[in-house]
């Protein structure tokens, strides 16, 4: 246990969290399922790319020596002895002084050493007039010029985007070993909560957080399992968490971590002894729980106000998920923007404010604030597209001053 009376800085808490995040065993996935993930093996190509010498253009396969003296006025006239199509099953051949009509990607016939593009000929069928000399090798894609057989195609640690997936397909790999997507289990706590679609009675609130955090987890690259609502009840909470441990790489709860008498998450998990509840010098999102349950499964206990939960997710959980994915950049990118409005900010606390980021015509960014600092404001959360970070030492952001902004861009998965 750590001293939870002390206020921890954002960096301190993040460091503790990241120290508590291990790694996941690699798994084998089919190519498209592996999109966005990091390779856990180095893949050596069993084949050459291209696999055979082939035509880079539609045209005629020729021997370059036969076109040596060709000009527009006195073309080389060559009998066309056949066609070579893409997909031709065997290698054709041609003798000196002859040509073959050839399609892009078709194998170069034995005896030919150049391809003259169609539009530099008369396009003849029985005979072709070649209007200029060709160079040996011209318009021929050489076997192995892209990648030689036995050469590493992609190294361990590389991220699999469309281009890498295309290469793997080209060399015949349909399954690859990758770092898996973390399985994130999301639980909302609160006896006031009702499931979406149920009409809330007086005093009840529709559960937004399990959707918010599941969506944020997926957006960070995880697979999310939205468990839904658990009331403020010790044994129900423990039962649900225990039953979820088997499929969780990360557990996340929201709600119940403040000082209130019904803050059941904090009370219950404090007794378990492996989860610490601390106060972090940030706003919103000051009360934070982090630790491990069961067989060392990390658990994040985030505060219940949706904006607090989102900020806590962005600051602590997203980097943890990115670390599990093996990503090098675990933090979101930031930009500097000019504040178009003035705001106050408490001293000694890092404030994260909802903002709307604009990009000016000259490429500079500016930002306005939405919704004040109330962390219950879901509509203004939805109308914002960034978090504005106001550092601990700053107590006033004046109009025109530069602030650090985290654009909440939708990630690819
Ligand atoms: P708590 O952190 O449990 O004290 O909750 C703080 C505030 O957030 C209360 O107003 C709760 O009703 C609200 N809240 C907690 N959980 C959720 C949730 N899942 N969806 C929407 N609001 C919530
Ligand atoms: Mg609550």
Coordinates of C-alpha atoms and ligand atoms in Angstrom, one line a residue:
X1 CA 0.0 0.0 0.0
X2 CA 1.1 3.5 -0.6
X3 CA 0.5 6.7 1.4
X4 CA -2.8 7.8 0.1
X5 CA -3.0 10.9 2.2
X6 CA -0.4 12.6 0.0
X7 CA -1.5 14.3 -3.3
X8 CA 0.3 12.7 -6.2
X9 CA 1.4 14.5 -9.3
X10 CA 0.0 13.3 -12.7
X11 CA 3.5 12.1 -13.6
X12 CA 3.9 10.2 -10.4
X13 CA 0.6 8.4 -10.8
X14 CA 1.2 7.6 -14.4
X15 CA 4.6 6.2 -13.6
X16 CA 3.1 3.9 -11.0
X17 CA 0.4 2.8 -13.4
X18 CA 2.9 2.0 -16.2
X19 CA 5.2 0.2 -13.8
X20 CA 2.2 -2.0 -13.0
X21 CA 1.5 -2.9 -16.6
X22 CA 3.3 -6.0 -17.9
X23 CA 3.0 -7.5 -21.4
X24 CA 0.7 -9.9 -23.1
X25 CA 1.7 -13.2 -24.8
X26 CA 1.8 -13.0 -28.6
X27 CA -1.0 -14.6 -30.5
X28 CA -1.4 -15.8 -34.1
X29 CA -4.0 -13.9 -36.1
X30 CA -5.2 -13.8 -39.7
X31 CA -3.9 -10.9 -41.7
X32 CA -6.8 -8.5 -41.5
X33 CA -7.4 -9.3 -37.8
X34 CA -3.8 -8.3 -37.2
X35 CA -4.3 -4.8 -38.7
X36 CA -3.0 -2.1 -36.5
X37 CA -1.1 -4.5 -34.3
X38 CA 2.7 -5.0 -33.8
X39 CA 4.4 -8.0 -35.3
X40 CA 5.9 -10.2 -32.6
X41 CA 8.1 -12.1 -35.1
X42 CA 10.5 -11.2 -37.9
X43 CA 9.1 -12.5 -41.2
X44 CA 11.6 -13.8 -43.8
X45 CA 10.3 -14.0 -47.3
X46 CA 10.2 -17.6 -48.7
X47 CA 9.8 -16.1 -52.2
X48 CA 11.3 -13.4 -54.4
X49 CA 9.2 -10.4 -55.4
X50 CA 8.5 -10.2 -58.3
X51 CA 8.6 -14.0 -58.6
X52 CA 9.6 -13.9 -62.3
X53 CA 10.8 -11.4 -64.9
X54 CA 7.7 -9.7 -66.3
X55 CA 6.5 -6.9 -68.4
X56 CA 6.1 -3.4 -66.9
X57 CA 3.9 -2.2 -69.8
X58 CA 1.5 -3.5 -72.4
X59 CA 3.5 -3.8 -75.6
X60 CA 5.8 -6.1 -77.4
X61 CA 8.6 -8.3 -76.1
X62 CA 11.6 -7.8 -78.4
X63 CA 15.3 -8.4 -78.5
X64 CA 16.9 -5.0 -78.1
X65 CA 19.5 -5.7 -80.8
X66 CA 16.7 -6.1 -83.4
X67 CA 15.5 -2.5 -82.7
X68 CA 19.0 -1.0 -82.7
X69 CA 18.5 1.1 -85.9
X70 CA 14.8 1.7 -85.6
X71 CA 13.5 5.3 -86.2
X72 CA 10.0 6.8 -86.7
X73 CA 10.7 7.0 -90.4
X74 CA 12.4 3.6 -90.7
X75 CA 10.8 1.4 -88.0
X76 CA 12.1 -2.1 -87.3
X77 CA 9.5 -4.5 -88.8
X78 CA 9.2 -7.6 -86.7
X79 CA 6.9 -10.6 -87.2
X80 CA 4.6 -11.1 -84.1
X81 CA 4.8 -14.8 -83.3
X82 CA 2.3 -14.9 -80.4
X83 CA 0.7 -13.3 -77.3
X84 CA 1.8 -13.6 -73.7
X85 CA -0.9 -12.8 -71.2
X86 CA -0.7 -12.2 -67.5
X87 CA -1.1 -15.6 -65.8
X88 CA 0.6 -17.5 -68.7
X89 CA 1.4 -20.9 -67.1
X90 CA 4.6 -21.5 -68.9
X91 CA 7.5 -19.5 -70.2
X92 CA 7.2 -18.8 -73.9
X93 CA 10.3 -18.3 -76.1
X94 CA 11.0 -16.5 -79.3
X95 CA 13.8 -16.5 -81.8
X96 CA 15.9 -13.6 -83.1
X97 CA 14.2 -11.0 -85.3
X98 CA 10.8 -11.7 -83.8
X99 CA 8.4 -10.1 -81.3
X100 CA 5.6 -11.2 -79.1
X101 CA 2.6 -9.1 -77.9
X102 CA 2.8 -9.0 -74.1
X103 CA 0.5 -7.7 -71.3
X104 CA 1.6 -5.9 -68.1
X105 CA 2.7 -8.6 -65.6
X106 CA 3.1 -11.3 -68.1
X107 CA 6.3 -13.4 -68.1
X108 CA 9.0 -12.2 -70.4
X109 CA 9.6 -14.8 -73.1
X110 CA 13.0 -16.5 -73.3
X111 CA 15.0 -14.7 -75.9
X112 CA 13.5 -11.3 -75.3
X113 CA 15.3 -8.6 -73.3
X114 CA 13.1 -5.5 -73.7
X115 CA 9.4 -4.5 -73.9
X116 CA 8.5 -1.7 -76.2
X117 CA 5.2 0.0 -75.1
X118 CA 2.2 -0.3 -77.4
X119 CA 2.0 3.4 -78.1
X120 CA 5.5 3.5 -79.5
X121 CA 4.6 0.9 -82.2
X122 CA 1.9 0.7 -84.8
X123 CA 0.1 -1.9 -82.6
X124 CA 0.3 -4.5 -85.4
X125 CA -1.0 -8.0 -85.0
X126 CA 0.9 -10.1 -87.6
X127 CA 3.8 -7.7 -87.8
X128 CA 4.8 -4.8 -85.6
X129 CA 6.6 -1.6 -86.5
X130 CA 8.9 -0.5 -83.7
X131 CA 9.7 3.2 -84.0
X132 CA 12.7 3.6 -81.8
X133 CA 15.6 1.5 -80.4
X134 CA 15.0 -0.3 -77.1
X135 CA 17.5 -0.7 -74.3
X136 CA 18.3 -4.2 -72.9
X137 CA 16.1 -4.6 -69.7
X138 CA 13.8 -1.8 -70.7
X139 CA 10.3 -2.1 -69.2
X140 CA 11.2 -5.4 -67.5
X141 CA 10.5 -5.9 -63.8
X142 CA 13.2 -8.2 -62.6
X143 CA 12.6 -11.2 -60.4
X144 CA 13.7 -10.4 -56.8
X145 CA 14.3 -6.6 -57.5
X146 CA 11.7 -5.8 -54.8
X147 CA 12.6 -8.5 -52.3
X148 CA 14.9 -11.5 -52.6
X149 CA 13.9 -14.9 -51.3
X150 CA 15.4 -15.4 -47.8
X151 CA 15.5 -11.7 -47.1
X152 CA 13.6 -10.3 -44.0
X153 CA 10.3 -8.9 -45.3
X154 CA 9.2 -7.2 -42.1
X155 CA 10.9 -7.0 -38.7
X156 CA 9.5 -7.8 -35.3
X157 CA 8.0 -4.7 -33.7
X158 CA 6.7 -3.3 -37.0
X159 CA 3.1 -2.0 -37.0
X160 CA 0.8 -3.7 -39.5
X161 CA -0.8 -1.1 -41.7
X162 CA -2.3 -1.7 -45.1
X163 CA 1.0 -1.6 -46.8
X164 CA 2.6 -4.2 -44.5
X165 CA -0.5 -6.4 -44.8
X166 CA -0.2 -6.3 -48.6
X167 CA 3.5 -7.3 -48.4
X168 CA 2.7 -10.2 -46.1
X169 CA -0.1 -11.4 -48.5
X170 CA 2.3 -11.1 -51.4
X171 CA 4.8 -13.4 -49.8
X172 CA 2.1 -16.0 -49.0
X173 CA 1.7 -15.3 -45.2
X174 CA -2.0 -15.4 -44.2
X175 CA -1.4 -15.7 -40.4
X176 CA 1.1 -13.8 -38.3
X177 CA 2.2 -13.6 -34.7
X178 CA 1.4 -10.3 -33.2
X179 CA 1.0 -8.5 -29.8
X180 CA -2.7 -8.9 -29.1
X181 CA -5.3 -6.3 -28.4
X182 CA -5.7 -6.0 -24.6
X183 CA -9.2 -7.2 -23.5
X184 CA -10.6 -4.4 -21.4
X185 CA -13.6 -5.1 -19.1
X186 CA -15.7 -2.1 -18.2
X187 CA -18.0 -1.9 -15.2
X188 CA -20.1 1.1 -14.2
X189 CA -20.9 1.3 -10.5
X190 CA -23.7 3.3 -8.9
X191 CA -27.1 2.4 -7.4
X192 CA -28.6 5.3 -9.3
X193 CA -27.7 3.9 -12.7
X194 CA -30.1 2.4 -15.2
X195 CA -29.3 0.7 -18.5
X196 CA -29.6 2.7 -21.7
X197 CA -33.2 2.3 -23.1
X198 CA -34.8 2.1 -19.7
X199 CA -36.6 5.2 -18.7
X200 CA -34.9 6.6 -15.6
X201 CA -37.2 7.2 -12.7
X202 CA -36.8 10.2 -10.5
X203 CA -33.2 10.2 -9.1
X204 CA -32.0 7.7 -11.6
X205 CA -29.3 8.3 -14.2
X206 CA -28.7 6.4 -17.4
X207 CA -25.3 4.8 -17.5
X208 CA -23.1 6.7 -19.9
X209 CA -19.7 5.6 -18.5
X210 CA -19.7 2.0 -19.6
X211 CA -20.3 3.2 -23.2
X212 CA -17.8 6.1 -22.9
X213 CA -15.0 4.0 -21.5
X214 CA -15.7 1.0 -23.8
X215 CA -15.6 3.3 -26.8
X216 CA -12.5 5.0 -25.5
X217 CA -10.8 1.6 -24.9
X218 CA -11.6 0.5 -28.4
X219 CA -10.4 3.8 -29.8
X220 CA -7.1 3.1 -28.0
X221 CA -6.8 -0.2 -29.7
X222 CA -8.2 -2.6 -27.1
X223 CA -11.1 -5.0 -27.3
X224 CA -13.7 -3.8 -24.9
X225 CA -16.2 -5.9 -22.9
X226 CA -18.9 -3.7 -21.6
X227 CA -20.3 -5.4 -18.5
X228 CA -22.6 -2.6 -17.5
X229 CA -24.0 -1.6 -14.2
X230 CA -23.1 -2.9 -10.7
X231 CA -25.0 -1.3 -7.7
X232 CA -23.2 0.2 -4.7
X233 CA -22.9 -3.1 -2.9
X234 CA -19.7 -4.7 -1.6
X235 CA -20.4 -8.3 -2.4
X236 CA -22.1 -7.6 -5.8
X237 CA -19.0 -5.6 -6.8
X238 CA -16.6 -8.3 -5.7
X239 CA -18.6 -11.1 -7.4
X240 CA -18.8 -9.2 -10.7
X241 CA -15.1 -8.3 -10.7
X242 CA -14.1 -11.9 -9.8
X243 CA -16.2 -13.3 -12.5
X244 CA -14.7 -11.0 -15.1
X245 CA -11.0 -11.6 -14.1
X246 CA -10.7 -14.6 -16.4
X247 CA -11.2 -12.7 -19.6
X248 CA -9.7 -9.3 -18.6
X249 CA -6.3 -8.0 -19.4
X250 CA -7.4 -4.7 -17.8
X251 CA -10.4 -4.1 -15.6
X252 CA -11.9 -0.6 -15.4
X253 CA -14.6 0.6 -13.0
X254 CA -16.2 4.0 -12.8
X255 CA -17.8 5.7 -9.8
X256 CA -17.5 5.1 -6.1
X257 CA -13.9 6.3 -5.5
X258 CA -14.5 9.5 -3.6
X259 CA -14.8 10.1 0.2
X260 CA -18.6 9.5 0.4
X261 CA -20.2 7.0 2.7
X262 CA -21.5 5.0 -0.3
X263 CA -18.2 5.0 -2.3
X264 CA -18.3 1.3 -2.4
X265 CA -15.5 0.7 -4.9
X266 CA -12.9 2.5 -2.7
X267 CA -14.1 0.8 0.5
X268 CA -14.4 -2.7 -1.0
X269 CA -11.2 -2.7 -2.9
X270 CA -9.1 -1.0 -0.2
X271 CA -9.9 -4.0 1.9
X272 CA -8.6 -6.4 -0.8
X273 CA -5.2 -4.7 -0.2
X274 CA -3.8 -4.8 -3.8
X275 CA -5.6 -1.6 -5.1
X276 CA -4.4 1.8 -4.0
X277 CA -6.6 4.8 -3.9
X278 CA -4.9 8.2 -4.2
X279 CA -5.6 11.8 -4.9
X280 CA -3.9 13.1 -8.0
X281 CA -3.2 16.8 -8.5
X282 CA -5.5 17.1 -11.5
X283 CA -9.0 18.4 -12.3
X284 CA -11.2 16.7 -13.1
X285 CA -10.3 13.2 -12.1
X286 CA -8.5 13.7 -8.8
X287 CA -9.6 10.5 -7.0
X288 CA -7.9 7.5 -8.7
X289 CA -7.7 3.8 -7.8
X290 CA -5.1 1.6 -9.4
X291 CA -3.7 -1.8 -8.5
X292 CA -4.1 -5.5 -9.4
X293 CA -6.7 -8.2 -8.8
X294 CA -6.5 -12.0 -9.1
X295 CA -3.6 -13.2 -11.1
X296 CA -2.0 -9.7 -11.4
X297 CA -4.8 -8.2 -13.6
X298 CA -4.4 -4.4 -13.6
X299 CA -7.5 -2.6 -12.4
X300 CA -8.3 1.1 -12.8
X301 CA -11.0 2.6 -10.6
X302 CA -12.0 5.9 -12.3
X303 CA -14.3 8.6 -10.8
X304 CA -17.9 8.5 -11.8
X305 CA -18.5 11.9 -13.4
X306 CA -18.3 11.2 -17.1
X307 CA -15.8 14.0 -17.9
X308 CA -13.7 12.9 -14.9
X309 CA -13.8 9.3 -16.2
X310 CA -12.8 10.4 -19.7
X311 CA -9.9 12.6 -18.5
X312 CA -8.6 9.8 -16.2
X313 CA -8.9 7.4 -19.1
X314 CA -7.0 9.6 -21.4
X315 CA -4.3 10.4 -18.9
X316 CA -3.7 7.0 -17.4
X317 CA -5.6 4.2 -19.1
X318 CA -4.9 5.0 -22.7
X319 CA -1.1 5.0 -22.2
X320 CA -1.4 1.6 -20.3
X321 CA -3.4 0.1 -23.3
X322 CA -0.8 1.5 -25.7
X323 CA 2.0 0.0 -23.6
X324 CA 0.3 -3.4 -23.7
X325 CA 0.0 -3.1 -27.5
X326 CA 3.7 -2.6 -27.6
X327 CA 3.4 0.9 -29.2
X328 CA 6.3 3.2 -29.0
X329 CA 4.2 6.3 -28.8
X330 CA 1.9 5.7 -25.9
X331 CA 0.8 9.3 -25.4
X332 CA -1.4 11.2 -27.7
X333 CA 0.2 14.0 -29.7
X334 CA -0.3 17.5 -28.5
X335 CA -0.4 20.8 -30.4
X336 CA 0.1 24.4 -29.2
X337 CA -2.8 26.7 -29.7
X338 CA -3.7 30.3 -28.9
X339 CA -6.5 30.6 -26.3
X340 CA -9.3 32.8 -27.7
X341 CA -10.9 33.1 -24.2
X342 CA -9.6 33.8 -20.7
X343 CA -10.0 31.2 -18.0
X344 CA -8.9 30.7 -14.4
X345 CA -7.3 27.6 -13.2
X346 CA -6.5 26.4 -9.6
X347 CA -2.9 26.6 -8.5
X348 CA -1.0 23.3 -8.0
X349 CA -3.5 21.3 -10.0
X350 CA -3.2 20.3 -13.7
X351 CA -6.5 21.2 -15.3
X352 CA -7.9 19.5 -18.3
X353 CA -10.7 21.6 -20.0
X354 CA -13.0 20.7 -22.8
X355 CA -12.2 22.8 -25.9
X356 CA -12.9 23.3 -29.5
X357 CA -9.7 23.4 -31.5
X358 CA -9.7 25.4 -34.8
X359 CA -7.1 25.3 -37.4
X360 CA -6.6 28.8 -38.9
X361 CA -5.9 29.3 -42.6
X362 CA -2.2 29.9 -41.9
X363 CA -1.9 26.5 -40.2
X364 CA -1.9 27.9 -36.6
X365 CA -4.3 26.5 -34.0
X366 CA -6.6 28.4 -31.8
X367 CA -8.9 27.1 -29.1
X368 CA -12.1 28.0 -27.3
X369 CA -13.5 26.5 -24.1
X370 CA -16.8 24.7 -23.7
X371 CA -18.8 23.9 -20.6
X372 CA -16.7 25.4 -17.9
X373 CA -15.1 23.0 -15.4
X374 CA -18.2 21.0 -14.4
X375 CA -17.3 17.4 -14.9
X376 CA -20.9 16.2 -15.1
X377 CA -21.5 18.1 -18.4
X378 CA -21.9 15.4 -21.0
X379 CA -23.4 17.5 -23.8
X380 CA -20.5 19.9 -23.7
X381 CA -18.1 17.0 -23.6
X382 CA -19.7 15.8 -26.8
X383 CA -19.3 19.2 -28.4
X384 CA -15.6 19.4 -27.6
X385 CA -12.9 17.9 -29.8
X386 CA -9.9 18.4 -27.5
X387 CA -8.6 18.7 -24.0
X388 CA -6.8 21.9 -23.1
X389 CA -4.1 21.2 -20.6
X390 CA -3.5 24.0 -18.1
X391 CA -0.3 23.3 -16.1
X392 CA -0.1 23.3 -12.3
X393 CA 1.8 26.6 -12.1
X394 CA -0.7 28.5 -14.3
X395 CA -3.6 30.2 -12.5
X396 CA -4.9 32.3 -15.4
X397 CA -4.9 31.7 -19.1
X398 CA -5.2 35.1 -20.8
X399 CA -6.6 35.7 -24.2
X400 CA -3.9 35.0 -26.9
X401 CA -1.7 33.0 -24.6
X402 CA -0.4 29.6 -25.9
X403 CA -1.8 26.5 -24.4
X404 CA -1.1 22.8 -24.8
X405 CA -4.0 21.0 -26.5
X406 CA -4.6 17.3 -26.8
X407 CA -6.8 16.8 -29.9
X408 CA -9.2 13.9 -29.3
X409 CA -8.8 12.6 -32.9
X410 CA -10.6 9.4 -33.6
X411 CA -7.9 6.8 -34.0
X412 CA -7.8 4.0 -36.4
X413 CA -8.1 0.7 -34.7
Ligands
LIG1 P1 -19.4 8.9 -8.0 O1 -18.0 9.0 -8.5 O2 -19.9 7.5 -7.9 O3 -19.6 9.7 -6.8 O4 -20.3 9.6 -9.1 C1 -20.2 11.0 -9.4 C2 -21.2 11.5 -10.3 O5 -21.2 10.8 -11.5 C3 -22.6 11.2 -9.8 O6 -23.5 12.3 -10.1 C4 -23.1 10.0 -10.5 O7 -24.5 9.9 -10.7 C5 -22.4 10.2 -11.8 N1 -22.1 8.9 -12.5 C6 -21.5 7.9 -11.9 N2 -21.4 6.9 -12.7 C7 -22.0 7.2 -13.9 C8 -22.3 6.6 -15.1 N3 -21.9 5.3 -15.3 N4 -22.9 7.3 -16.1 C9 -23.3 8.5 -15.9 N5 -23.1 9.2 -14.7 C10 -22.5 8.6 -13.7
LIG2 MG1 -21.4 6.5 -7.2

